[in-house]
């Protein structure tokens, strides 16, 4: 019996840990590299990039490394800041709702993300760095040529993307299946779980290069442009991003990277 | 050290209260309450989610879970009987199955069934069927062990009595042992149902049409349309609507059968 009070004291340990954790949090709030005069970063010495993998050829993993068009562009920005890029793979809804920036998870998002008004309410965009349209992919010989021919059929789209919105507006007769990421969407197209898939043209053309049974049957002239996202009001970082993008375009670096990932030079516009 | 036992107990209690108050104060003072309110308790956003969050989200969560649980229970019964079988190979197969699927995350099983089967066999697999199989497999691995324990917990005397009445071993199992085993394992089965309800959230990885959204996916799609995290909170509350009554049911069942083995008068004294 004499030992019981001692034992009870142990019950306090978790509570104490909580208190300490609470204090630690409090102290760490003002973190970031403010001293160097550059933009504040959520992780000192790192430019943290929130993106959604896989989104080939913009960002995807190969041999344990995340590579791609977006990744190389962000590397240019990281170089400018004199830091390393760190990539966090995260669901797209967290990026476009601004939650990932507001919660201090990342500084920037280069995720093949179209600039649109809905997203502008939540995050700030860089200057456009890529032109894209929506496109429809389907199995060769399926007879499907357009989004209007999908009545009663299943059309796969990716959650929180402009393709998902486009499908909901334009494929009224189709049953739209909402997938978590591009990989799951394309697997479903391949396995016949859906009759067709909608996504940005860049990634779909890249996919059908390998999956020769499938083809991109239609592009919809949605005139979209990709931009990199930052936390709303983070003009310090945004200025650097825009500066780097402009420099890359004028120096020919942008064209080189573009050709590396898409096999062609960017059309002049 | 000269404190009496009672005094020491009082000090310990005082310290516990003190720390509790300190934790609450630290959380209350450091949290940004206006931000929390607008982030999680945006009534307008919450209002927009009704009634679909119930008629679609909650409904599908219940349907997926029920399908998986039903299928899993059937599978578990077969596995439990195989585990107790006199045929050694049956025992092996059941044992390997249980270890294998108990050790895998539910997400992997769902992806393997939902995207692997259609790819491997070139067939279309309905989402409801895919989830029934996948969640059933996940649940069956756990329930098989529970069921086996339940079957073994039925007092030997029950089997002996049934056999001496002239029942065949099979009939004894079906009419005497299994019903009593189920009575014993009702509380853990209810817990498994709670776990499965939460696992059904992984269905979102298989993709879904608007009418197939379960609670988590419903909440996440609603998240896209709003700036706040309120949809997540609403979805969470809907889960609690299912799980809290279930856990009460589980506790009630446990009390009712607790500490007492069925059918053995000598062990009916209350232990708990």
Short mmCIF file of C-alpha atoms in Angstrom, two decimals:
data_model
loop_
_atom_site.label_atom_id
_atom_site.label_comp_id
_atom_site.label_asym_id
_atom_site.label_seq_id
_atom_site.Cartn_x
_atom_site.Cartn_y
_atom_site.Cartn_z
CA UNK A 1 0.00 0.00 0.00
CA UNK A 2 2.77 2.47 0.74
CA UNK A 3 3.88 2.37 -2.86
CA UNK A 4 0.66 3.51 -4.40
CA UNK A 5 1.15 7.28 -4.20
CA UNK A 6 4.49 6.89 -5.98
CA UNK A 7 2.83 4.99 -8.77
CA UNK A 8 0.17 7.63 -9.12
CA UNK A 9 2.80 10.25 -9.67
CA UNK A 10 3.69 8.51 -12.93
CA UNK A 11 0.22 9.35 -14.19
CA UNK A 12 1.36 12.95 -14.27
CA UNK A 13 4.12 12.32 -16.78
CA UNK A 14 1.93 12.56 -19.90
CA UNK A 15 0.34 15.73 -18.57
CA UNK A 16 3.74 17.23 -17.91
CA UNK A 17 4.86 16.30 -21.40
CA UNK A 18 1.83 18.14 -22.74
CA UNK A 19 2.76 21.25 -20.82
CA UNK A 20 6.29 21.14 -22.12
CA UNK A 21 5.11 20.53 -25.67
CA UNK A 22 2.77 23.50 -25.31
CA UNK A 23 5.61 25.73 -24.16
CA UNK A 24 7.88 24.56 -26.95
CA UNK A 25 5.27 25.40 -29.53
CA UNK A 26 4.88 28.85 -28.09
CA UNK A 27 8.55 29.60 -28.33
CA UNK A 28 9.01 28.29 -31.86
CA UNK A 29 6.35 30.49 -33.40
CA UNK A 30 8.58 33.22 -34.71
CA UNK A 31 10.95 30.86 -36.53
CA UNK A 32 12.35 31.38 -40.00
CA UNK A 33 15.37 33.07 -41.47
CA UNK A 34 14.53 36.70 -41.03
CA UNK A 35 18.06 37.87 -40.47
CA UNK A 36 19.40 37.47 -44.00
CA UNK A 37 17.01 40.02 -45.44
CA UNK A 38 15.49 37.50 -47.86
CA UNK A 39 11.95 36.12 -47.59
CA UNK A 40 11.13 34.19 -44.43
CA UNK A 41 11.06 30.45 -44.89
CA UNK A 42 9.10 27.99 -42.79
CA UNK A 43 12.19 25.81 -42.45
CA UNK A 44 15.46 27.60 -42.10
CA UNK A 45 17.84 26.89 -44.95
CA UNK A 46 15.18 25.16 -47.02
CA UNK A 47 12.65 26.16 -49.61
CA UNK A 48 9.79 23.82 -48.82
CA UNK A 49 7.68 22.95 -51.86
CA UNK A 50 4.27 21.34 -51.37
CA UNK A 51 3.23 19.31 -54.36
CA UNK A 52 1.11 16.30 -55.23
CA UNK A 53 2.90 13.25 -56.58
CA UNK A 54 2.79 11.74 -59.09
CA UNK A 55 2.20 14.39 -61.72
CA UNK A 56 4.51 13.30 -64.47
CA UNK A 57 6.43 15.03 -66.03
CA UNK A 58 5.95 18.00 -63.69
CA UNK A 59 6.82 16.16 -60.52
CA UNK A 60 7.25 12.46 -59.93
CA UNK A 61 9.53 10.07 -58.19
CA UNK A 62 12.21 8.09 -59.93
CA UNK A 63 14.86 6.03 -58.14
CA UNK A 64 13.97 7.59 -54.82
CA UNK A 65 14.28 11.12 -56.09
CA UNK A 66 11.56 13.59 -56.94
CA UNK A 67 12.23 15.10 -60.35
CA UNK A 68 10.35 16.96 -63.04
CA UNK A 69 9.73 20.23 -64.78
CA UNK A 70 8.32 22.02 -61.72
CA UNK A 71 11.06 20.63 -59.53
CA UNK A 72 13.80 22.09 -61.73
CA UNK A 73 12.14 25.49 -61.83
CA UNK A 74 11.86 25.57 -58.05
CA UNK A 75 15.52 24.54 -57.87
CA UNK A 76 16.35 27.75 -59.70
CA UNK A 77 14.46 29.72 -57.06
CA UNK A 78 16.15 27.82 -54.25
CA UNK A 79 19.54 28.57 -55.82
CA UNK A 80 18.68 32.23 -55.93
CA UNK A 81 17.85 32.14 -52.24
CA UNK A 82 20.96 30.11 -51.50
CA UNK A 83 19.00 27.24 -49.97
CA UNK A 84 18.00 23.67 -50.80
CA UNK A 85 14.62 22.66 -52.09
CA UNK A 86 12.64 20.26 -49.94
CA UNK A 87 9.59 18.58 -51.47
CA UNK A 88 6.54 17.55 -49.51
CA UNK A 89 4.00 15.28 -51.16
CA UNK A 90 0.57 16.36 -49.97
CA UNK A 91 -3.07 16.15 -51.10
CA UNK A 92 -4.05 18.86 -53.52
CA UNK A 93 -6.95 20.24 -51.50
CA UNK A 94 -4.55 21.37 -48.79
CA UNK A 95 -2.50 23.30 -51.34
CA UNK A 96 -5.28 25.09 -53.15
CA UNK A 97 -7.21 25.95 -49.99
CA UNK A 98 -4.13 27.72 -48.64
CA UNK A 99 -4.15 25.49 -45.55
CA UNK A 100 -0.64 24.17 -46.23
CA UNK A 101 0.76 27.69 -46.35
CA UNK A 102 -1.22 29.09 -43.43
CA UNK A 103 -0.24 26.19 -41.20
CA UNK A 104 3.43 26.74 -41.96
CA UNK A 105 3.87 23.46 -43.82
CA UNK A 106 5.53 24.97 -46.88
CA UNK A 107 6.72 28.13 -48.58
CA UNK A 108 5.78 27.50 -52.15
CA UNK A 109 3.76 25.14 -54.27
CA UNK A 110 4.75 24.21 -57.78
CA UNK A 111 2.24 21.50 -58.52
CA UNK A 112 1.09 21.94 -62.09
CA UNK A 113 -1.49 24.27 -60.63
CA UNK A 114 -3.71 26.38 -62.84
CA UNK A 115 -4.21 29.98 -61.82
CA UNK A 116 -7.91 30.61 -61.26
CA UNK A 117 -10.13 32.94 -59.27
CA UNK A 118 -11.25 30.31 -56.78
CA UNK A 119 -7.66 29.60 -55.78
CA UNK A 120 -6.69 33.27 -55.85
CA UNK A 121 -9.00 33.80 -52.89
CA UNK A 122 -6.82 31.52 -50.81
CA UNK A 123 -3.29 31.85 -52.13
CA UNK A 124 -1.15 34.24 -54.18
CA UNK A 125 0.15 33.17 -57.58
CA UNK A 126 3.40 33.84 -59.39
CA UNK A 127 3.45 34.92 -63.01
CA UNK A 128 2.30 32.11 -65.30
CA UNK A 129 5.04 29.65 -66.22
CA UNK A 130 3.24 27.06 -68.33
CA UNK A 131 0.29 26.94 -70.72
CA UNK A 132 -2.11 24.04 -70.41
CA UNK A 133 -5.50 22.86 -71.49
CA UNK A 134 -7.73 20.05 -70.33
CA UNK A 135 -7.63 16.86 -72.34
CA UNK A 136 -9.51 13.58 -72.53
CA UNK A 137 -7.75 10.23 -72.49
CA UNK A 138 -9.37 6.92 -73.37
CA UNK A 139 -8.59 3.46 -74.66
CA UNK A 140 -7.91 3.24 -78.38
CA UNK A 141 -10.96 2.09 -80.28
CA UNK A 142 -13.38 3.03 -77.53
CA UNK A 143 -15.32 5.23 -79.93
CA UNK A 144 -15.22 8.08 -77.47
CA UNK A 145 -14.09 11.26 -79.17
CA UNK A 146 -15.40 14.03 -76.98
CA UNK A 147 -16.60 14.74 -73.49
CA UNK A 148 -20.16 15.01 -74.80
CA UNK A 149 -20.14 11.35 -75.86
CA UNK A 150 -19.93 10.06 -72.33
CA UNK A 151 -23.62 9.86 -71.45
CA UNK A 152 -24.14 7.06 -68.97
CA UNK A 153 -20.44 6.31 -68.96
CA UNK A 154 -17.88 6.78 -66.23
CA UNK A 155 -15.47 9.69 -66.49
CA UNK A 156 -12.54 9.81 -64.08
CA UNK A 157 -11.27 13.15 -62.76
CA UNK A 158 -8.84 14.25 -60.10
CA UNK A 159 -10.04 15.80 -56.86
CA UNK A 160 -9.74 19.60 -56.58
CA UNK A 161 -8.48 20.09 -60.12
CA UNK A 162 -9.70 22.30 -62.91
CA UNK A 163 -10.36 19.12 -64.90
CA UNK A 164 -12.80 17.99 -62.21
CA UNK A 165 -14.62 21.33 -62.44
CA UNK A 166 -14.59 21.20 -66.24
CA UNK A 167 -16.04 17.69 -66.21
CA UNK A 168 -18.81 18.70 -63.82
CA UNK A 169 -19.78 21.60 -66.08
CA UNK A 170 -19.47 19.91 -69.44
CA UNK A 171 -20.09 16.20 -69.01
CA UNK A 172 -23.56 16.41 -67.55
CA UNK A 173 -24.63 12.95 -68.69
CA UNK A 174 -21.54 11.19 -67.44
CA UNK A 175 -20.97 9.69 -64.04
CA UNK A 176 -17.94 11.55 -62.75
CA UNK A 177 -15.63 9.53 -60.54
CA UNK A 178 -13.46 11.56 -58.22
CA UNK A 179 -9.91 10.28 -57.68
CA UNK A 180 -7.40 11.28 -55.09
CA UNK A 181 -4.39 11.72 -57.35
CA UNK A 182 -3.29 11.35 -60.96
CA UNK A 183 -1.75 7.92 -60.38
CA UNK A 184 -5.02 6.44 -59.09
CA UNK A 185 -6.97 8.13 -61.88
CA UNK A 186 -4.76 6.75 -64.62
CA UNK A 187 -4.72 3.28 -63.05
CA UNK A 188 -8.50 3.33 -63.16
CA UNK A 189 -8.43 4.35 -66.84
CA UNK A 190 -5.99 1.56 -67.55
CA UNK A 191 -7.96 -1.09 -65.66
CA UNK A 192 -11.24 -0.05 -67.24
CA UNK A 193 -12.82 1.13 -64.00
CA UNK A 194 -13.64 4.33 -65.85
CA UNK A 195 -14.29 4.78 -69.58
CA UNK A 196 -12.22 7.94 -69.92
CA UNK A 197 -10.16 10.32 -67.85
CA UNK A 198 -9.81 14.08 -67.87
CA UNK A 199 -6.71 15.96 -66.78
CA UNK A 200 -4.19 18.49 -68.03
CA UNK A 201 -2.79 17.82 -71.50
CA UNK A 202 0.87 17.80 -70.42
CA UNK A 203 0.55 14.84 -68.07
CA UNK A 204 -1.79 12.86 -70.31
CA UNK A 205 0.47 13.13 -73.36
CA UNK A 206 3.32 11.97 -71.20
CA UNK A 207 1.29 8.97 -70.00
CA UNK A 208 0.17 7.77 -73.45
CA UNK A 209 3.80 7.74 -74.55
CA UNK A 210 4.21 4.65 -72.37
CA UNK A 211 0.67 3.28 -72.43
CA UNK A 212 0.34 2.83 -76.16
CA UNK A 213 -3.13 1.26 -75.93
CA UNK A 214 -4.46 4.62 -74.90
CA UNK A 215 -4.74 7.94 -76.66
CA UNK A 216 -5.57 11.55 -75.99
CA UNK A 217 -8.66 12.01 -78.11
CA UNK A 218 -9.52 15.62 -77.46
CA UNK A 219 -8.17 18.82 -76.02
CA UNK A 220 -10.50 21.45 -74.69
CA UNK A 221 -9.35 24.97 -75.24
CA UNK A 222 -9.55 26.05 -71.64
CA UNK A 223 -6.58 28.42 -71.96
CA UNK A 224 -5.16 27.64 -68.55
CA UNK A 225 -1.87 28.83 -67.16
CA UNK A 226 0.12 27.29 -64.35
CA UNK A 227 1.42 29.44 -61.55
CA UNK A 228 3.37 28.75 -58.39
CA UNK A 229 1.46 29.40 -55.20
CA UNK A 230 2.63 31.10 -52.04
CA UNK A 231 0.93 32.13 -48.82
CA UNK A 232 -1.43 35.05 -49.32
CA UNK A 233 0.50 38.26 -48.72
CA UNK A 234 3.96 36.72 -48.99
CA UNK A 235 5.15 39.28 -51.55
CA UNK A 236 8.78 38.95 -50.49
CA UNK A 237 8.94 35.39 -51.79
CA UNK A 238 6.66 36.09 -54.73
CA UNK A 239 8.99 38.83 -55.98
CA UNK A 240 11.93 36.43 -55.96
CA UNK A 241 9.90 33.76 -57.78
CA UNK A 242 8.82 36.15 -60.50
CA UNK A 243 12.32 37.52 -60.87
CA UNK A 244 13.79 34.03 -61.28
CA UNK A 245 11.11 33.01 -63.78
CA UNK A 246 11.73 36.14 -65.86
CA UNK A 247 15.49 35.59 -65.80
CA UNK A 248 15.10 31.95 -66.81
CA UNK A 249 12.95 32.93 -69.76
CA UNK A 250 15.35 35.60 -71.01
CA UNK A 251 18.47 33.50 -70.52
CA UNK A 252 17.09 30.49 -72.39
CA UNK A 253 17.28 28.36 -69.24
CA UNK A 254 13.48 27.97 -69.27
CA UNK A 255 13.52 26.69 -72.87
CA UNK A 256 16.23 24.20 -72.02
CA UNK A 257 14.28 22.80 -69.07
CA UNK A 258 11.08 22.75 -71.09
CA UNK A 259 12.68 20.77 -73.88
CA UNK A 260 14.22 18.36 -71.41
CA UNK A 261 10.85 17.34 -69.97
CA UNK A 262 8.49 17.74 -72.94
CA UNK A 263 10.79 16.92 -75.83
CA UNK A 264 9.83 20.08 -77.74
CA UNK A 265 10.55 23.76 -77.48
CA UNK A 266 7.79 25.88 -75.96
CA UNK A 267 5.58 27.49 -78.58
CA UNK A 268 6.32 31.17 -78.84
CA UNK A 269 3.59 33.20 -77.20
CA UNK B 1 9.50 12.47 4.23
CA UNK B 2 7.74 12.92 7.48
CA UNK B 3 4.42 13.26 5.67
CA UNK B 4 1.66 10.93 6.67
CA UNK B 5 0.18 8.69 4.01
CA UNK B 6 -2.98 10.73 3.89
CA UNK B 7 -1.10 13.99 3.60
CA UNK B 8 1.05 12.65 0.81
CA UNK B 9 -2.00 11.47 -1.06
CA UNK B 10 -3.48 14.96 -0.70
CA UNK B 11 -0.31 16.57 -2.05
CA UNK B 12 -0.25 14.21 -5.02
CA UNK B 13 -3.86 15.03 -5.75
CA UNK B 14 -3.13 18.73 -5.48
CA UNK B 15 -0.24 18.47 -7.91
CA UNK B 16 -2.42 16.58 -10.39
CA UNK B 17 -5.09 19.28 -10.29
CA UNK B 18 -2.43 21.93 -10.57
CA UNK B 19 -0.93 20.42 -13.72
CA UNK B 20 -4.36 19.91 -15.25
CA UNK B 21 -5.22 23.57 -14.70
CA UNK B 22 -1.81 24.62 -16.05
CA UNK B 23 -2.30 22.58 -19.25
CA UNK B 24 -5.77 24.01 -19.79
CA UNK B 25 -4.49 27.54 -19.21
CA UNK B 26 -1.54 27.14 -21.58
CA UNK B 27 -3.80 25.79 -24.34
CA UNK B 28 -6.48 28.39 -23.71
CA UNK B 29 -4.07 31.32 -23.68
CA UNK B 30 -1.86 30.33 -26.60
CA UNK B 31 -4.65 29.29 -28.97
CA UNK B 32 -5.99 31.81 -31.42
CA UNK B 33 -9.67 31.37 -30.65
CA UNK B 34 -11.09 33.62 -33.37
CA UNK B 35 -9.07 31.71 -35.92
CA UNK B 36 -10.17 28.39 -34.49
CA UNK B 37 -13.78 29.51 -34.59
CA UNK B 38 -13.64 30.64 -38.22
CA UNK B 39 -11.58 27.60 -39.21
CA UNK B 40 -13.62 24.88 -37.59
CA UNK B 41 -17.00 26.32 -36.66
CA UNK B 42 -18.19 28.15 -39.72
CA UNK B 43 -21.94 27.57 -39.42
CA UNK B 44 -22.68 28.74 -42.95
CA UNK B 45 -20.27 26.20 -44.41
CA UNK B 46 -21.65 23.51 -42.11
CA UNK B 47 -25.22 24.34 -43.12
CA UNK B 48 -24.39 23.93 -46.81
CA UNK B 49 -23.34 20.34 -46.18
CA UNK B 50 -26.80 19.26 -45.08
CA UNK B 51 -28.70 17.12 -45.84
CA UNK B 52 -26.24 15.42 -48.23
CA UNK B 53 -23.66 14.75 -45.54
CA UNK B 54 -26.25 12.46 -43.93
CA UNK B 55 -28.13 11.10 -46.95
CA UNK B 56 -24.98 10.44 -48.97
CA UNK B 57 -21.90 10.57 -46.72
CA UNK B 58 -23.15 8.92 -43.56
CA UNK B 59 -25.34 6.56 -45.56
CA UNK B 60 -22.47 5.28 -47.71
CA UNK B 61 -20.14 4.95 -44.75
CA UNK B 62 -22.73 2.73 -43.08
CA UNK B 63 -23.33 0.74 -46.26
CA UNK B 64 -19.62 0.13 -46.96
CA UNK B 65 -19.00 -0.82 -43.35
CA UNK B 66 -22.00 -3.13 -43.19
CA UNK B 67 -21.05 -4.88 -46.44
CA UNK B 68 -17.47 -5.32 -45.28
CA UNK B 69 -18.51 -6.49 -41.84
CA UNK B 70 -21.01 -9.01 -43.15
CA UNK B 71 -18.60 -10.45 -45.68
CA UNK B 72 -15.78 -10.39 -43.14
CA UNK B 73 -17.82 -12.19 -40.50
CA UNK B 74 -18.65 -15.02 -42.88
CA UNK B 75 -15.03 -15.29 -43.91
CA UNK B 76 -13.90 -15.13 -40.28
CA UNK B 77 -16.20 -18.00 -39.32
CA UNK B 78 -14.73 -20.18 -42.05
CA UNK B 79 -11.20 -19.20 -41.01
CA UNK B 80 -11.86 -19.83 -37.33
CA UNK B 81 -13.20 -23.31 -38.10
CA UNK B 82 -10.19 -23.96 -40.36
CA UNK B 83 -7.92 -22.82 -37.56
CA UNK B 84 -9.53 -25.42 -35.26
CA UNK B 85 -9.71 -28.05 -37.95
CA UNK B 86 -8.21 -31.50 -37.49
CA UNK B 87 -6.70 -31.15 -40.98
CA UNK B 88 -3.26 -29.67 -40.54
CA UNK B 89 -3.17 -27.95 -43.95
CA UNK B 90 -6.39 -26.10 -43.13
CA UNK B 91 -4.85 -24.85 -39.92
CA UNK B 92 -1.81 -23.65 -41.83
CA UNK B 93 -3.75 -21.85 -44.52
CA UNK B 94 -5.92 -20.07 -41.97
CA UNK B 95 -2.91 -19.18 -39.85
CA UNK B 96 -0.98 -17.72 -42.76
CA UNK B 97 -4.02 -15.78 -43.99
CA UNK B 98 -4.60 -14.27 -40.57
CA UNK B 99 -0.99 -13.28 -39.99
CA UNK B 100 -0.72 -11.85 -43.49
CA UNK B 101 -3.79 -9.65 -43.50
CA UNK B 102 -3.55 -8.67 -39.86
CA UNK B 103 -0.10 -7.29 -40.60
CA UNK B 104 -1.06 -5.19 -43.60
CA UNK B 105 -2.45 -1.65 -43.45
CA UNK B 106 -6.07 -1.53 -44.56
CA UNK B 107 -5.17 1.02 -47.23
CA UNK B 108 -2.90 -1.43 -49.04
CA UNK B 109 -5.55 -4.12 -49.01
CA UNK B 110 -8.13 -1.70 -50.40
CA UNK B 111 -5.78 -0.56 -53.18
CA UNK B 112 -4.77 -4.12 -53.97
CA UNK B 113 -8.38 -5.27 -54.28
CA UNK B 114 -9.82 -2.13 -55.85
CA UNK B 115 -7.17 -1.52 -58.48
CA UNK B 116 -5.20 -4.76 -58.49
CA UNK B 117 -8.03 -7.17 -59.25
CA UNK B 118 -9.38 -5.20 -62.24
CA UNK B 119 -5.88 -4.85 -63.65
CA UNK B 120 -4.95 -8.48 -63.14
CA UNK B 121 -8.15 -9.99 -64.49
CA UNK B 122 -9.18 -7.26 -66.90
CA UNK B 123 -12.62 -6.98 -65.39
CA UNK B 124 -14.70 -4.13 -64.12
CA UNK B 125 -15.16 -4.28 -60.37
CA UNK B 126 -18.05 -2.41 -58.83
CA UNK B 127 -16.96 -0.08 -56.05
CA UNK B 128 -19.41 -1.57 -53.57
CA UNK B 129 -18.20 -5.08 -54.32
CA UNK B 130 -14.55 -4.02 -54.17
CA UNK B 131 -15.05 -2.42 -50.77
CA UNK B 132 -17.06 -5.33 -49.49
CA UNK B 133 -14.23 -7.68 -50.36
CA UNK B 134 -11.41 -5.40 -49.20
CA UNK B 135 -12.95 -4.31 -45.90
CA UNK B 136 -14.16 -7.88 -45.40
CA UNK B 137 -10.63 -9.21 -45.78
CA UNK B 138 -9.28 -6.63 -43.33
CA UNK B 139 -11.95 -7.35 -40.75
CA UNK B 140 -11.95 -11.12 -41.18
CA UNK B 141 -8.30 -11.50 -40.15
CA UNK B 142 -9.06 -9.92 -36.78
CA UNK B 143 -12.47 -11.48 -36.29
CA UNK B 144 -11.23 -14.98 -37.09
CA UNK B 145 -8.95 -14.90 -34.07
CA UNK B 146 -11.70 -13.44 -31.90
CA UNK B 147 -14.10 -16.13 -33.07
CA UNK B 148 -11.59 -18.89 -32.48
CA UNK B 149 -11.08 -17.64 -28.93
CA UNK B 150 -14.86 -17.52 -28.50
CA UNK B 151 -15.34 -21.05 -29.73
CA UNK B 152 -12.61 -22.29 -27.42
CA UNK B 153 -14.16 -20.39 -24.51
CA UNK B 154 -17.40 -22.35 -24.73
CA UNK B 155 -17.18 -24.80 -21.83
CA UNK B 156 -16.21 -28.31 -22.77
CA UNK B 157 -19.23 -29.60 -20.85
CA UNK B 158 -21.52 -28.10 -23.46
CA UNK B 159 -19.96 -30.18 -26.20
CA UNK B 160 -19.94 -33.28 -24.05
CA UNK B 161 -23.59 -32.83 -23.14
CA UNK B 162 -24.59 -32.34 -26.76
CA UNK B 163 -22.58 -35.33 -27.89
CA UNK B 164 -24.11 -37.52 -25.17
CA UNK B 165 -27.54 -36.50 -26.41
CA UNK B 166 -26.57 -38.08 -29.69
CA UNK B 167 -25.72 -34.95 -31.72
CA UNK B 168 -23.09 -35.28 -34.40
CA UNK B 169 -19.88 -33.21 -34.02
CA UNK B 170 -21.00 -30.93 -36.88
CA UNK B 171 -24.44 -30.37 -35.43
CA UNK B 172 -22.90 -29.74 -32.00
CA UNK B 173 -20.68 -27.05 -33.50
CA UNK B 174 -23.50 -25.34 -35.41
CA UNK B 175 -26.31 -25.46 -32.88
CA UNK B 176 -24.49 -25.52 -29.55
CA UNK B 177 -20.98 -24.11 -29.76
CA UNK B 178 -21.12 -21.33 -32.36
CA UNK B 179 -24.21 -19.56 -30.97
CA UNK B 180 -22.65 -19.49 -27.50
CA UNK B 181 -19.32 -18.40 -28.92
CA UNK B 182 -21.01 -15.45 -30.61
CA UNK B 183 -22.60 -14.45 -27.34
CA UNK B 184 -19.18 -14.40 -25.72
CA UNK B 185 -17.48 -12.38 -28.45
CA UNK B 186 -20.22 -9.81 -29.06
CA UNK B 187 -18.29 -7.04 -27.26
CA UNK B 188 -15.04 -7.49 -29.22
CA UNK B 189 -17.03 -7.83 -32.45
CA UNK B 190 -18.66 -4.49 -31.75
CA UNK B 191 -15.23 -2.98 -31.29
CA UNK B 192 -14.19 -4.42 -34.63
CA UNK B 193 -17.25 -2.78 -36.18
CA UNK B 194 -16.10 0.57 -34.79
CA UNK B 195 -12.62 0.09 -36.25
CA UNK B 196 -14.09 -0.92 -39.59
CA UNK B 197 -16.32 2.16 -39.65
CA UNK B 198 -13.22 4.28 -39.48
CA UNK B 199 -11.32 2.16 -41.98
CA UNK B 200 -14.12 2.65 -44.49
CA UNK B 201 -12.81 6.20 -44.90
CA UNK B 202 -10.01 4.72 -47.01
CA UNK B 203 -12.61 4.05 -49.69
CA UNK B 204 -11.81 7.48 -51.08
CA UNK B 205 -8.64 6.09 -52.63
CA UNK B 206 -10.69 4.02 -55.05
CA UNK B 207 -12.38 7.08 -56.48
CA UNK B 208 -16.09 7.73 -56.24
CA UNK B 209 -18.93 9.44 -58.00
CA UNK B 210 -20.98 12.04 -56.16
CA UNK B 211 -23.52 9.45 -55.06
CA UNK B 212 -20.78 7.10 -53.80
CA UNK B 213 -18.96 9.54 -51.50
CA UNK B 214 -18.54 8.33 -47.96
CA UNK B 215 -18.08 10.75 -45.06
CA UNK B 216 -14.37 11.44 -45.41
CA UNK B 217 -14.43 12.02 -49.13
CA UNK B 218 -17.59 14.04 -48.80
CA UNK B 219 -15.89 16.24 -46.23
CA UNK B 220 -12.79 16.65 -48.35
CA UNK B 221 -14.72 17.61 -51.45
CA UNK B 222 -16.66 20.12 -49.38
CA UNK B 223 -13.28 21.38 -48.19
CA UNK B 224 -12.44 22.40 -51.74
CA UNK B 225 -15.41 24.68 -51.89
CA UNK B 226 -14.74 26.47 -48.64
CA UNK B 227 -11.90 28.26 -46.98
CA UNK B 228 -12.44 26.72 -43.58
CA UNK B 229 -11.84 23.25 -42.20
CA UNK B 230 -15.43 23.05 -40.97
CA UNK B 231 -16.34 20.19 -43.37
CA UNK B 232 -13.75 18.01 -41.65
CA UNK B 233 -15.33 18.75 -38.29
CA UNK B 234 -18.82 17.98 -39.57
CA UNK B 235 -17.63 14.69 -41.04
CA UNK B 236 -15.92 13.88 -37.75
CA UNK B 237 -19.12 14.46 -35.79
CA UNK B 238 -20.96 12.13 -38.16
CA UNK B 239 -18.45 9.38 -37.41
CA UNK B 240 -19.07 9.90 -33.71
CA UNK B 241 -22.81 9.52 -34.33
CA UNK B 242 -22.02 5.96 -35.41
CA UNK B 243 -19.13 5.05 -33.16
CA UNK B 244 -20.16 6.40 -29.74
CA UNK B 245 -23.45 4.45 -29.57
CA UNK B 246 -21.55 1.39 -30.74
CA UNK B 247 -18.98 1.72 -27.99
CA UNK B 248 -21.77 2.11 -25.44
CA UNK B 249 -23.40 -0.99 -26.86
CA UNK B 250 -20.10 -2.81 -26.59
CA UNK B 251 -19.70 -1.81 -22.96
CA UNK B 252 -23.29 -2.82 -22.19
CA UNK B 253 -22.76 -6.22 -23.76
CA UNK B 254 -19.53 -6.61 -21.87
CA UNK B 255 -21.30 -5.87 -18.58
CA UNK B 256 -24.06 -8.30 -19.39
CA UNK B 257 -21.78 -11.21 -20.13
CA UNK B 258 -18.80 -9.94 -18.18
CA UNK B 259 -16.93 -12.23 -15.87
CA UNK B 260 -19.30 -15.08 -16.48
CA UNK B 261 -18.79 -18.05 -18.69
CA UNK B 262 -22.04 -19.16 -20.17
CA UNK B 263 -23.59 -22.40 -19.11
CA UNK B 264 -21.28 -23.23 -16.24
CA UNK B 265 -23.05 -22.78 -12.92
CA UNK B 266 -19.82 -23.09 -10.99
CA UNK B 267 -18.33 -20.05 -12.71
CA UNK B 268 -21.26 -17.67 -12.48
CA UNK B 269 -19.83 -15.85 -9.48
CA UNK B 270 -19.01 -12.23 -10.36
CA UNK B 271 -15.33 -11.72 -10.96
CA UNK B 272 -15.13 -8.25 -12.40
#
